[in-house]
Amino acid sequence: MPKAPRTKKAPTPAPYEDPKKAKAAEPTGPIWEAKKKNFGIGQDIQPRVDLSRYVRWPKYVRIQRQRKILYQRLKVPPSINQFTNTIDKNVSINLFKLLHKYRPEDKSEKKERLKALAEKKEQGEEDETKKKQIYIKFGLNHISKLCEQKKAQLVVIAHDVDPIEVLACLFVNGPLATCGAYAQYERRSHECSCSEAFAKTTPEA
């Protein structure tokens, strides 16, 4: 005779409910009721969303981003690509120190110098320092002329000149260095300039 299949016996129910397993009674009332948020006009505050994709960025930001992508996707001619290779940080720091030493005087310094000269002239004293001071030269046309005359000993150009076509008219037949941002050159020469040159240097330099 086949054996009857074994059935699991259900455990006998506990005489009382276990207080650990017993669920706490949920409070009821209008304070605890879940209310759905309404994000309509003049309703609940909208959740935080990243809106940087929808921002209307300034024109110069859009242009520099587009230019970066174009340079990645298009073949850049060697004459323009040379400005991506700049001198290293240590050399550029020393070069900027030297350029800072020979930076041209600003309006206030010139005013003070001329005032001192006028005072000496009134007193009848002859100015012993009639030697022309050595300053860095700046400006595309000026530097092109110095290069043509073979007077420029070192030409320094900013790496982020915009538009790059302005450097097409720069004729350089000597040592050329590409380093620093356009703004650094402006601070040093007190003018809008993207290139600087040494026309003459002293032995102590």
Backbone as a chain_set.jsonl record, in Angstrom:
{"seq": "MPKAPRTKKAPTPAPYEDPKKAKAAEPTGPIWEAKKKNFGIGQDIQPRVDLSRYVRWPKYVRIQRQRKILYQRLKVPPSINQFTNTIDKNVSINLFKLLHKYRPEDKSEKKERLKALAEKKEQGEEDETKKKQIYIKFGLNHISKLCEQKKAQLVVIAHDVDPIEVLACLFVNGPLATCGAYAQYERRSHECSCSEAFAKTTPEA", "coords": {"N": [[0.832, -1.192, 0.0], [0.583, 2.249, -0.977], [2.39, 4.889, 0.658], [0.974, 7.55, 2.506], [1.338, 11.013, 1.585], [3.505, 13.122, 3.495], [2.422, 15.746, 5.526], [3.051, 19.118, 6.506], [2.742, 20.144, 9.774], [0.814, 22.788, 10.958], [2.077, 25.387, 13.051], [1.072, 25.783, 16.415], [-0.974, 28.509, 17.325], [0.269, 31.389, 19.09], [-0.545, 32.181, 22.467], [-0.645, 34.881, 23.027], [0.131, 38.026, 21.468], [3.388, 38.79, 20.212], [5.195, 41.386, 21.669], [7.437, 42.619, 20.458], [7.247, 42.086, 17.746], [4.958, 43.24, 17.124], [3.217, 45.715, 15.306], [3.468, 49.242, 15.408], [0.729, 51.337, 15.946], [-0.432, 53.252, 13.283], [-0.647, 56.767, 13.161], [-3.587, 58.606, 12.592], [-5.202, 61.155, 10.728], [-5.535, 64.608, 9.635], [-2.983, 65.779, 9.628], [-1.009, 63.839, 9.152], [-1.571, 62.774, 6.721], [-0.686, 61.733, 3.429], [0.109, 64.018, 1.007], [-0.141, 64.784, -2.371], [2.239, 66.557, -4.347], [1.729, 69.599, -6.077], [2.918, 70.917, -8.931], [2.152, 73.094, -10.42], [1.564, 76.428, -11.829], [2.189, 78.913, -9.491], [1.878, 77.164, -7.396], [3.216, 74.476, -5.513], [6.791, 74.638, -4.601], [9.192, 74.343, -7.155], [11.248, 71.431, -7.876], [14.894, 71.219, -7.478], [16.795, 71.634, -10.391], [19.311, 70.932, -12.821], [20.155, 73.52, -14.756], [22.113, 74.367, -16.493], [22.461, 73.701, -19.14], [20.528, 75.102, -20.45], [21.206, 77.712, -20.143], [21.771, 80.988, -21.35], [24.7, 81.642, -22.458], [27.356, 84.139, -22.347], [28.535, 85.779, -25.379], [31.322, 85.596, -25.888], [32.028, 83.354, -24.417], [30.631, 81.309, -25.71], [31.882, 81.424, -28.204], [34.57, 80.723, -27.611], [34.243, 78.107, -26.739], [33.19, 76.853, -29.016], [35.349, 77.244, -30.733], [37.302, 75.655, -29.556], [36.274, 73.072, -29.974], [36.245, 73.016, -32.756], [39.017, 73.147, -33.301], [39.717, 70.654, -32.384], [38.453, 68.964, -34.173], [39.042, 69.738, -36.79], [41.698, 69.953, -39.254], [44.486, 71.607, -38.227], [46.481, 74.215, -39.472], [50.13, 74.237, -39.62], [51.301, 76.76, -39.067], [49.51, 77.968, -37.344], [49.181, 76.062, -35.417], [51.575, 76.11, -34.032], [51.349, 77.823, -31.879], [50.218, 76.414, -29.851], [52.171, 75.053, -28.55], [53.794, 75.89, -25.853], [56.331, 77.494, -23.778], [57.805, 75.907, -20.859], [56.724, 76.049, -17.359], [58.677, 76.931, -15.409], [60.653, 78.242, -16.951], [59.086, 80.225, -18.113], [58.333, 81.723, -15.86], [60.779, 82.869, -15.055], [61.291, 84.328, -17.367], [59.155, 86.155, -17.373], [59.772, 87.579, -15.094], [62.059, 88.907, -15.94], [60.971, 90.428, -18.05], [59.252, 92.006, -16.58], [61.031, 93.55, -15.194], [61.98, 95.303, -17.112], [59.759, 96.717, -17.9], [57.71, 99.257, -19.492], [57.343, 102.693, -18.306], [54.445, 103.868, -16.504], [51.723, 106.313, -16.716], [51.681, 107.854, -14.332], [54.293, 107.461, -13.275], [55.82, 108.582, -15.332], [54.979, 111.211, -15.163], [55.978, 111.969, -12.636], [58.749, 111.715, -13.163], [59.189, 113.647, -15.16], [58.5, 115.888, -13.706], [60.488, 115.959, -11.737], [62.702, 116.385, -13.404], [62.086, 118.924, -14.401], [62.25, 120.446, -12.044], [64.98, 120.196, -11.46], [66.026, 121.514, -13.657], [65.127, 124.113, -13.227], [66.583, 124.8, -10.954], [69.01, 124.948, -12.067], [70.638, 122.791, -12.333], [72.407, 120.292, -14.105], [71.174, 117.467, -15.76], [72.484, 114.397, -15.076], [71.831, 111.822, -15.804], [71.259, 111.304, -18.684], [71.056, 109.22, -20.295], [69.308, 107.058, -22.428], [66.669, 105.119, -21.222], [66.259, 101.553, -21.075], [63.618, 99.768, -22.322], [61.044, 97.252, -22.705], [59.775, 96.51, -25.954], [56.626, 96.861, -27.592], [53.632, 95.907, -29.428], [52.355, 95.043, -32.618], [53.106, 96.199, -35.135], [55.335, 97.736, -34.454], [57.132, 95.804, -33.482], [57.405, 94.197, -35.731], [58.784, 95.976, -37.405], [61.168, 96.253, -35.942], [62.121, 93.636, -36.154], [62.542, 93.466, -38.911], [64.587, 95.298, -39.174], [66.484, 93.912, -37.881], [66.918, 94.218, -35.146], [65.56, 93.193, -32.994], [66.027, 91.059, -30.317], [64.799, 89.052, -28.889], [61.577, 87.752, -29.214], [58.416, 87.68, -27.758], [55.331, 86.052, -27.598], [51.837, 85.981, -26.91], [49.899, 83.062, -26.099], [47.195, 82.849, -26.535], [46.022, 84.514, -28.526], [43.456, 86.364, -30.033], [41.612, 87.534, -32.742], [43.504, 84.918, -34.37], [44.601, 85.674, -36.746], [45.817, 88.145, -36.617], [48.462, 87.78, -36.072], [49.516, 87.062, -38.416], [50.625, 89.14, -39.78], [52.902, 89.576, -38.413], [56.278, 89.691, -38.631], [58.877, 87.673, -37.997], [62.245, 87.082, -37.558], [64.005, 85.984, -35.801], [64.846, 84.705, -32.467], [61.963, 83.225, -31.024], [59.36, 83.075, -28.644], [56.57, 81.451, -27.196], [54.295, 82.095, -24.806], [52.341, 82.523, -21.796], [49.318, 84.412, -21.019], [47.131, 86.614, -22.867], [46.226, 88.723, -21.254], [48.261, 89.1, -19.372], [50.283, 90.382, -20.775], [49.082, 92.803, -21.355], [48.908, 93.944, -18.796], [51.573, 94.4, -18.229], [52.617, 96.096, -20.236], [50.906, 98.209, -20.138], [49.168, 98.68, -22.187], [46.993, 97.57, -24.907], [48.271, 94.756, -25.942], [49.689, 91.989, -27.659], [52.133, 90.949, -28.026], [55.64, 91.105, -27.248], [58.98, 92.477, -27.182], [62.581, 92.309, -26.904], [64.647, 94.825, -27.709], [67.137, 95.639, -27.118], [69.562, 94.673, -24.753], [70.989, 94.807, -21.445], [74.2, 93.962, -19.93], [73.803, 93.164, -17.258], [71.29, 92.089, -17.228]], "CA": [[0.0, 0.0, 0.0], [1.431, 3.469, -0.987], [2.333, 5.716, 1.867], [0.344, 8.877, 2.321], [2.362, 12.09, 1.667], [3.579, 13.808, 4.794], [2.01, 17.161, 5.513], [3.61, 19.874, 7.616], [1.743, 20.601, 10.737], [0.858, 24.218, 11.237], [2.368, 25.595, 14.48], [-0.077, 26.255, 17.208], [-0.885, 29.975, 17.528], [0.688, 31.835, 20.43], [-1.702, 32.652, 23.237], [-0.681, 36.359, 22.985], [0.974, 38.61, 20.408], [4.727, 39.185, 20.644], [5.257, 42.866, 21.627], [8.52, 43.055, 19.565], [6.799, 41.977, 16.36], [3.7, 43.984, 16.947], [3.396, 46.982, 14.615], [2.902, 50.403, 16.111], [-0.466, 51.833, 15.265], [-0.143, 54.478, 12.543], [-1.586, 57.822, 13.535], [-4.504, 59.041, 11.536], [-5.613, 62.542, 10.876], [-5.155, 65.439, 8.486], [-1.574, 66.174, 9.693], [-0.143, 62.764, 8.645], [-2.013, 62.268, 5.421], [0.233, 62.016, 2.322], [-0.497, 64.912, 0.012], [0.648, 64.864, -3.603], [2.649, 67.931, -4.651], [1.228, 70.156, -7.325], [3.949, 71.817, -9.442], [1.549, 74.058, -11.342], [1.934, 77.83, -11.638], [1.726, 79.466, -8.216], [1.63, 76.086, -6.43], [4.403, 74.066, -4.747], [8.099, 75.055, -5.114], [9.741, 73.373, -8.115], [12.482, 70.775, -7.411], [16.13, 71.749, -8.057], [17.166, 70.998, -11.654], [20.513, 71.516, -13.426], [19.714, 74.287, -15.925], [23.277, 74.933, -17.188], [22.299, 73.455, -20.577], [19.59, 76.083, -21.003], [21.675, 79.076, -19.859], [22.276, 81.723, -22.519], [26.032, 82.073, -22.077], [27.834, 85.293, -23.119], [29.009, 85.445, -26.737], [32.736, 85.195, -25.884], [32.111, 81.983, -23.881], [30.175, 80.425, -26.78], [32.892, 81.404, -29.277], [35.771, 79.977, -27.217], [33.885, 76.678, -26.685], [33.077, 76.383, -30.399], [36.686, 77.224, -31.3], [38.002, 74.497, -28.996], [35.771, 71.87, -30.657], [36.722, 73.096, -34.147], [40.44, 72.793, -33.312], [39.812, 69.207, -32.157], [37.871, 68.205, -35.293], [39.604, 70.136, -38.081], [43.152, 69.948, -39.394], [44.995, 72.951, -37.958], [47.753, 74.417, -40.19], [51.288, 74.335, -38.705], [51.562, 78.152, -38.676], [48.622, 78.283, -36.218], [49.385, 75.039, -34.384], [52.796, 76.387, -33.26], [51.02, 78.579, -30.67], [49.782, 75.488, -28.793], [53.39, 74.6, -27.851], [54.341, 77.008, -25.083], [57.487, 77.129, -22.946], [57.369, 75.347, -19.574], [56.397, 77.006, -16.296], [59.875, 77.503, -14.77], [61.28, 79.18, -17.89], [58.176, 81.363, -18.296], [58.397, 82.55, -14.644], [62.02, 83.664, -15.162], [61.14, 85.268, -18.491], [58.243, 87.228, -16.955], [60.518, 88.421, -14.137], [62.93, 89.763, -16.754], [60.109, 91.383, -18.758], [58.727, 92.939, -15.576], [62.133, 94.454, -14.831], [62.125, 96.303, -18.176], [58.448, 97.173, -18.404], [57.69, 100.715, -19.679], [56.735, 103.454, -17.205], [53.061, 104.266, -16.716], [51.498, 107.763, -16.767], [52.063, 108.48, -13.056], [55.762, 107.426, -13.183], [56.335, 109.545, -16.304], [54.672, 112.538, -14.624], [56.947, 112.218, -11.57], [60.079, 111.873, -13.766], [59.228, 114.952, -15.827], [58.439, 116.909, -12.649], [61.841, 116.0, -11.145], [63.575, 117.0, -14.408], [61.758, 120.354, -14.451], [62.781, 121.047, -10.811], [66.44, 120.273, -11.62], [66.295, 122.534, -14.674], [64.884, 125.417, -12.581], [67.707, 125.053, -10.039], [70.227, 125.098, -12.875], [71.439, 121.565, -12.296], [72.358, 119.501, -15.331], [70.798, 116.07, -15.51], [73.583, 113.497, -15.432], [71.292, 110.579, -16.376], [70.62, 111.575, -19.977], [71.056, 107.964, -21.025], [67.956, 106.572, -22.706], [66.426, 103.876, -20.492], [65.901, 100.4, -21.914], [62.299, 99.206, -22.039], [60.57, 96.271, -23.689], [58.982, 97.082, -27.04], [55.386, 96.107, -27.773], [52.841, 96.302, -30.585], [52.7, 94.215, -33.782], [53.82, 96.957, -36.172], [56.637, 98.138, -33.918], [57.995, 94.618, -33.389], [57.711, 93.8, -37.119], [59.837, 96.88, -37.879], [62.422, 95.897, -35.253], [62.591, 92.367, -36.73], [63.046, 93.76, -40.26], [65.868, 95.989, -38.99], [67.329, 92.941, -37.155], [67.235, 94.768, -33.833], [64.875, 92.389, -31.974], [66.851, 89.931, -29.86], [63.88, 88.0, -28.457], [60.165, 88.123, -29.376], [57.535, 86.852, -26.92], [53.951, 86.17, -28.08], [50.821, 85.316, -26.084], [49.421, 81.831, -26.75], [45.732, 82.874, -26.748], [45.663, 85.712, -29.302], [42.182, 86.19, -30.73], [41.751, 86.42, -33.693], [44.888, 84.493, -34.61], [45.052, 86.269, -38.019], [46.624, 89.35, -36.367], [49.878, 87.406, -36.033], [49.968, 86.785, -39.776], [51.427, 90.281, -40.232], [54.113, 89.681, -37.586], [57.44, 89.121, -39.325], [59.913, 87.365, -36.996], [63.404, 86.374, -38.137], [64.926, 85.716, -34.693], [64.27, 83.834, -31.433], [60.535, 83.453, -30.761], [58.83, 82.268, -27.532], [55.123, 81.55, -27.004], [53.959, 81.79, -23.411], [51.526, 83.5, -21.076], [48.021, 84.817, -21.556], [47.029, 87.962, -23.448], [46.02, 89.693, -20.168], [49.549, 89.37, -18.714], [51.021, 91.345, -21.604], [48.402, 94.094, -21.175], [49.264, 94.478, -17.469], [52.967, 94.787, -18.195], [52.904, 97.209, -21.148], [49.862, 99.228, -19.912], [48.458, 98.874, -23.46], [46.489, 96.337, -25.502], [49.388, 94.195, -26.711], [49.771, 90.52, -27.6], [53.525, 90.538, -28.249], [56.675, 91.973, -26.682], [60.313, 92.135, -27.695], [63.782, 92.997, -26.408], [65.419, 95.394, -28.813], [68.51, 95.806, -26.634], [69.656, 94.234, -23.359], [72.212, 95.186, -20.746], [74.9, 92.768, -19.44], [73.267, 92.724, -15.964], [70.023, 91.423, -17.424]], "C": [[0.875, 1.254, 0.0], [1.241, 4.311, 0.247], [1.717, 7.074, 1.55], [1.405, 9.969, 2.458], [2.286, 12.823, 2.991], [3.18, 15.273, 4.641], [2.592, 17.85, 6.736], [2.486, 20.354, 8.506], [1.91, 22.082, 10.999], [1.127, 24.424, 12.718], [1.157, 26.189, 15.201], [0.063, 27.751, 17.467], [-0.534, 30.322, 18.97], [-0.525, 32.378, 21.178], [-1.823, 34.186, 23.261], [0.303, 36.855, 21.916], [2.297, 39.065, 21.003], [4.835, 40.717, 20.565], [6.347, 43.416, 20.697], [8.057, 43.086, 18.105], [5.54, 42.801, 16.102], [3.998, 45.346, 16.333], [2.752, 48.095, 15.433], [1.738, 50.943, 15.284], [-0.152, 53.176, 14.609], [-1.155, 55.558, 12.92], [-2.436, 58.251, 12.337], [-4.914, 60.483, 11.8], [-5.115, 63.38, 9.709], [-3.669, 65.825, 8.47], [-0.701, 65.135, 9.003], [-0.578, 62.23, 7.283], [-1.027, 62.679, 4.328], [-0.49, 62.857, 1.275], [0.407, 64.963, -1.21], [0.963, 66.32, -3.904], [2.1, 68.351, -6.007], [2.234, 71.214, -7.801], [3.401, 72.787, -10.492], [1.984, 75.479, -11.007], [1.328, 78.34, -10.33], [1.447, 78.419, -7.165], [2.933, 75.749, -5.687], [5.701, 74.516, -5.425], [8.671, 73.944, -5.991], [10.989, 72.696, -7.538], [13.702, 71.35, -8.122], [16.518, 70.931, -9.295], [18.415, 71.699, -12.195], [20.112, 72.188, -14.738], [20.875, 74.853, -16.741], [23.179, 74.744, -18.703], [21.423, 74.526, -21.226], [20.021, 77.528, -20.777], [22.132, 79.735, -21.158], [23.612, 82.341, -22.115], [26.438, 83.303, -22.883], [28.487, 84.85, -24.429], [30.45, 84.948, -26.711], [32.916, 83.785, -25.338], [31.707, 80.987, -24.967], [31.236, 80.282, -27.872], [34.093, 80.56, -28.87], [35.485, 78.474, -27.098], [33.796, 76.092, -28.092], [34.457, 76.264, -31.041], [37.46, 75.993, -30.83], [37.589, 73.215, -29.719], [36.238, 71.842, -32.112], [38.184, 72.683, -34.253], [40.649, 71.29, -33.103], [39.408, 68.418, -33.407], [38.488, 68.529, -36.65], [41.123, 70.0, -38.073], [43.65, 71.371, -39.23], [46.31, 73.129, -38.703], [48.912, 74.619, -39.217], [51.559, 75.748, -38.207], [50.697, 78.589, -37.499], [48.864, 77.312, -35.065], [50.613, 75.308, -33.521], [52.487, 77.127, -31.95], [50.472, 77.695, -29.551], [50.965, 74.984, -27.978], [54.032, 75.791, -27.146], [55.521, 76.534, -24.241], [57.004, 76.709, -21.556], [57.304, 76.429, -18.483], [57.632, 77.694, -15.71], [60.548, 78.549, -15.659], [60.414, 80.427, -18.035], [58.189, 82.289, -17.081], [59.631, 83.458, -14.698], [61.931, 84.711, -16.273], [60.253, 86.442, -18.096], [58.89, 88.15, -15.928], [61.411, 89.41, -14.887], [62.126, 90.835, -17.49], [59.557, 92.438, -17.812], [59.779, 93.982, -15.185], [62.259, 95.598, -15.833], [60.778, 96.79, -18.718], [58.441, 98.704, -18.527], [56.974, 101.422, -18.53], [55.293, 103.81, -17.548], [52.939, 105.793, -16.616], [51.978, 108.466, -15.496], [53.583, 108.542, -12.894], [56.394, 108.454, -14.124], [56.15, 110.981, -15.793], [55.69, 112.93, -13.544], [58.352, 112.476, -12.132], [60.218, 113.25, -14.415], [59.223, 116.104, -14.818], [59.825, 117.098, -12.017], [62.837, 116.667, -12.106], [63.366, 118.514, -14.471], [62.328, 121.082, -13.237], [64.308, 121.216, -10.907], [66.832, 121.374, -12.606], [66.141, 123.944, -14.104], [66.053, 125.802, -11.679], [69.031, 125.221, -10.782], [71.136, 123.894, -12.843], [71.301, 120.817, -13.615], [72.059, 118.051, -14.977], [71.905, 115.148, -16.014], [73.083, 112.238, -16.136], [70.527, 110.89, -17.665], [70.578, 110.317, -20.851], [69.616, 107.494, -21.212], [67.763, 105.22, -22.014], [65.935, 102.783, -21.43], [64.572, 99.839, -21.433], [61.983, 98.115, -23.066], [59.712, 96.987, -24.725], [57.731, 96.226, -27.223], [54.603, 96.675, -28.951], [53.304, 95.557, -31.827], [53.542, 94.976, -34.809], [55.237, 97.325, -35.723], [57.609, 96.957, -33.924], [58.363, 94.116, -34.786], [58.839, 94.663, -37.689], [61.183, 96.525, -37.262], [63.001, 94.6, -35.813], [63.178, 92.583, -38.118], [64.426, 94.437, -40.188], [66.896, 95.114, -38.253], [67.814, 93.501, -35.818], [66.625, 93.928, -32.706], [65.733, 91.188, -31.606], [66.009, 88.761, -29.368], [62.458, 88.522, -28.574], [59.315, 87.143, -28.57], [56.093, 87.127, -27.345], [53.029, 85.424, -27.133], [50.271, 84.109, -26.841], [47.934, 81.883, -27.098], [45.282, 84.145, -27.479], [44.378, 85.421, -30.071], [41.81, 87.488, -31.436], [43.219, 86.156, -34.012], [45.466, 85.148, -35.875], [45.944, 87.49, -37.793], [48.114, 89.037, -36.353], [50.427, 87.084, -37.424], [50.868, 87.907, -40.293], [52.713, 90.44, -39.425], [55.268, 88.944, -38.261], [58.556, 88.93, -38.304], [61.037, 86.586, -37.675], [64.445, 86.076, -37.065], [64.288, 84.768, -33.682], [62.838, 84.234, -31.099], [60.085, 82.532, -29.635], [57.335, 82.519, -27.419], [54.818, 81.168, -25.571], [53.061, 82.875, -22.856], [50.239, 83.852, -21.798], [48.07, 86.269, -21.999], [46.955, 89.034, -22.358], [47.329, 90.051, -19.47], [50.363, 90.422, -19.465], [50.414, 92.749, -21.455], [48.804, 94.747, -19.86], [50.682, 95.037, -17.466], [53.238, 96.025, -19.047], [51.919, 98.363, -21.014], [49.084, 99.535, -21.191], [47.897, 97.529, -23.904], [47.574, 95.766, -26.409], [49.414, 92.686, -26.547], [51.189, 90.031, -27.815], [54.472, 91.574, -27.667], [58.033, 91.529, -27.218], [61.384, 92.907, -26.957], [64.539, 93.514, -27.625], [66.882, 95.519, -28.42], [68.532, 95.367, -25.174], [70.979, 94.66, -22.764], [72.893, 93.936, -20.229], [74.31, 92.251, -18.119], [71.949, 91.995, -16.082], [70.202, 89.907, -17.403]], "O": [[1.786, 1.375, 0.819], [0.149, 4.441, 0.801], [1.919, 7.648, 0.48], [2.272, 9.886, 3.328], [1.216, 13.105, 3.531], [3.593, 15.937, 3.69], [2.636, 17.291, 7.832], [1.462, 20.877, 8.068], [3.018, 22.564, 11.233], [0.524, 23.761, 13.561], [0.37, 26.964, 14.658], [1.156, 28.204, 17.806], [-0.961, 29.668, 19.921], [-1.423, 32.966, 20.575], [-2.903, 34.735, 23.475], [1.213, 36.124, 21.526], [2.361, 39.628, 22.096], [4.591, 41.291, 19.503], [6.224, 44.533, 20.196], [8.419, 43.979, 17.339], [5.14, 43.006, 14.956], [4.908, 46.05, 16.772], [1.693, 47.942, 16.042], [1.798, 50.985, 14.055], [0.323, 54.108, 15.257], [-2.358, 55.304, 12.99], [-1.973, 58.234, 11.196], [-4.962, 60.947, 12.939], [-4.346, 62.892, 8.881], [-3.14, 66.165, 7.412], [0.262, 65.503, 8.33], [0.037, 61.297, 6.768], [-0.58, 63.825, 4.291], [-1.532, 62.477, 0.74], [1.613, 65.168, -1.075], [0.118, 67.203, -3.753], [2.024, 67.559, -6.946], [2.392, 72.262, -7.175], [4.145, 73.243, -11.36], [2.687, 75.705, -10.022], [0.126, 78.217, -10.093], [0.841, 78.727, -6.139], [3.666, 76.652, -5.282], [5.739, 74.747, -6.633], [8.642, 72.768, -5.628], [11.723, 73.329, -6.779], [13.59, 71.898, -9.219], [16.562, 69.702, -9.253], [18.562, 72.912, -12.047], [19.773, 71.515, -15.711], [20.666, 75.722, -17.589], [23.744, 75.528, -19.465], [21.566, 74.816, -22.414], [19.315, 78.46, -21.16], [22.806, 79.104, -21.973], [23.658, 83.414, -21.514], [25.931, 83.505, -23.987], [28.928, 83.71, -24.569], [30.788, 83.996, -27.415], [33.846, 83.083, -25.737], [32.348, 79.95, -25.134], [31.468, 79.193, -28.397], [34.592, 79.769, -29.67], [36.376, 77.656, -27.327], [34.263, 74.98, -28.34], [34.723, 75.325, -31.792], [38.182, 75.368, -31.607], [38.43, 72.375, -30.04], [36.582, 70.785, -32.641], [38.561, 71.958, -35.174], [41.631, 70.721, -33.581], [39.947, 67.344, -33.673], [38.464, 67.699, -37.558], [41.749, 69.94, -37.014], [43.28, 72.251, -40.007], [47.188, 72.274, -38.585], [48.708, 75.117, -38.11], [51.992, 75.936, -37.07], [51.089, 79.473, -36.737], [48.766, 77.68, -33.895], [50.701, 74.801, -32.403], [53.28, 77.066, -31.01], [50.281, 78.164, -28.43], [50.793, 74.538, -26.844], [54.725, 76.596, -27.768], [55.696, 75.337, -24.016], [55.922, 77.107, -21.125], [57.763, 77.556, -18.668], [57.633, 78.913, -15.534], [60.961, 79.606, -15.184], [60.926, 81.546, -18.077], [58.07, 83.504, -17.234], [59.546, 84.655, -14.424], [62.428, 85.828, -16.134], [60.548, 87.589, -18.434], [58.603, 89.347, -15.885], [61.509, 90.583, -14.525], [62.532, 91.996, -17.553], [59.408, 93.604, -18.177], [59.458, 95.133, -14.887], [62.601, 96.721, -15.463], [60.685, 97.223, -19.866], [59.104, 99.38, -17.741], [56.117, 100.84, -17.865], [54.951, 104.026, -18.711], [53.944, 106.485, -16.45], [52.596, 109.529, -15.559], [54.113, 109.552, -12.431], [57.372, 109.113, -13.771], [57.017, 111.839, -15.957], [56.195, 114.052, -13.525], [59.065, 113.351, -11.64], [61.229, 113.931, -14.243], [59.846, 117.144, -15.034], [60.276, 118.221, -11.791], [63.71, 117.421, -11.675], [64.321, 119.284, -14.579], [62.83, 122.198, -13.363], [64.857, 122.238, -10.493], [67.83, 122.07, -12.419], [66.904, 124.85, -14.439], [66.467, 126.96, -11.635], [70.043, 125.593, -10.189], [72.285, 123.968, -13.28], [70.208, 120.723, -14.174], [72.613, 117.491, -14.031], [72.222, 115.119, -17.203], [73.791, 111.651, -16.954], [69.305, 110.755, -17.723], [70.123, 110.354, -21.994], [68.811, 107.527, -20.28], [68.564, 104.301, -22.182], [65.285, 103.052, -22.44], [64.429, 99.478, -20.265], [62.574, 98.064, -24.145], [59.012, 97.949, -24.41], [57.771, 95.01, -27.033], [54.874, 97.783, -29.414], [54.505, 95.445, -32.072], [54.555, 94.472, -35.292], [56.196, 97.241, -36.49], [58.765, 97.096, -34.323], [59.486, 93.665, -35.011], [59.735, 94.159, -38.366], [62.206, 96.495, -37.946], [64.218, 94.465, -35.938], [64.185, 91.97, -38.474], [65.303, 94.189, -41.015], [68.033, 95.531, -38.033], [68.958, 93.29, -35.414], [67.124, 93.952, -31.581], [66.118, 90.399, -32.468], [66.446, 87.611, -29.421], [62.157, 89.613, -28.091], [59.475, 85.928, -28.685], [55.677, 88.281, -27.442], [53.384, 84.367, -26.612], [50.184, 84.124, -28.069], [47.455, 81.054, -27.872], [44.292, 84.77, -27.101], [44.233, 84.363, -30.683], [41.697, 88.504, -30.751], [44.06, 87.051, -33.933], [46.683, 85.173, -36.055], [46.739, 87.844, -38.664], [48.939, 89.918, -36.593], [51.625, 86.863, -37.599], [51.751, 87.681, -41.121], [53.521, 91.324, -39.707], [55.229, 87.726, -38.436], [59.117, 89.904, -37.801], [60.795, 85.55, -38.294], [65.629, 85.931, -37.37], [63.303, 84.1, -33.996], [62.531, 85.412, -30.915], [60.389, 81.34, -29.655], [56.879, 83.657, -27.532], [55.06, 80.03, -25.166], [53.02, 83.994, -23.368], [50.085, 83.629, -22.999], [48.926, 87.044, -21.571], [47.533, 90.111, -22.497], [47.495, 91.184, -19.02], [51.044, 91.247, -18.857], [51.132, 93.748, -21.431], [49.018, 95.958, -19.805], [50.965, 96.024, -16.787], [53.995, 96.906, -18.639], [52.063, 99.383, -21.689], [48.406, 100.56, -21.263], [48.262, 96.483, -23.367], [47.768, 96.248, -27.524], [49.193, 92.162, -25.455], [51.434, 88.825, -27.791], [54.154, 92.761, -27.6], [58.218, 90.389, -27.642], [61.147, 94.004, -26.45], [65.009, 92.74, -28.459], [67.764, 95.509, -29.278], [67.597, 95.668, -24.432], [71.966, 94.85, -23.476], [72.226, 92.91, -20.092], [74.309, 91.045, -17.876], [71.522, 91.341, -15.13], [69.23, 89.168, -17.554]]}, "num_chains": 1, "name": "protein.A"}
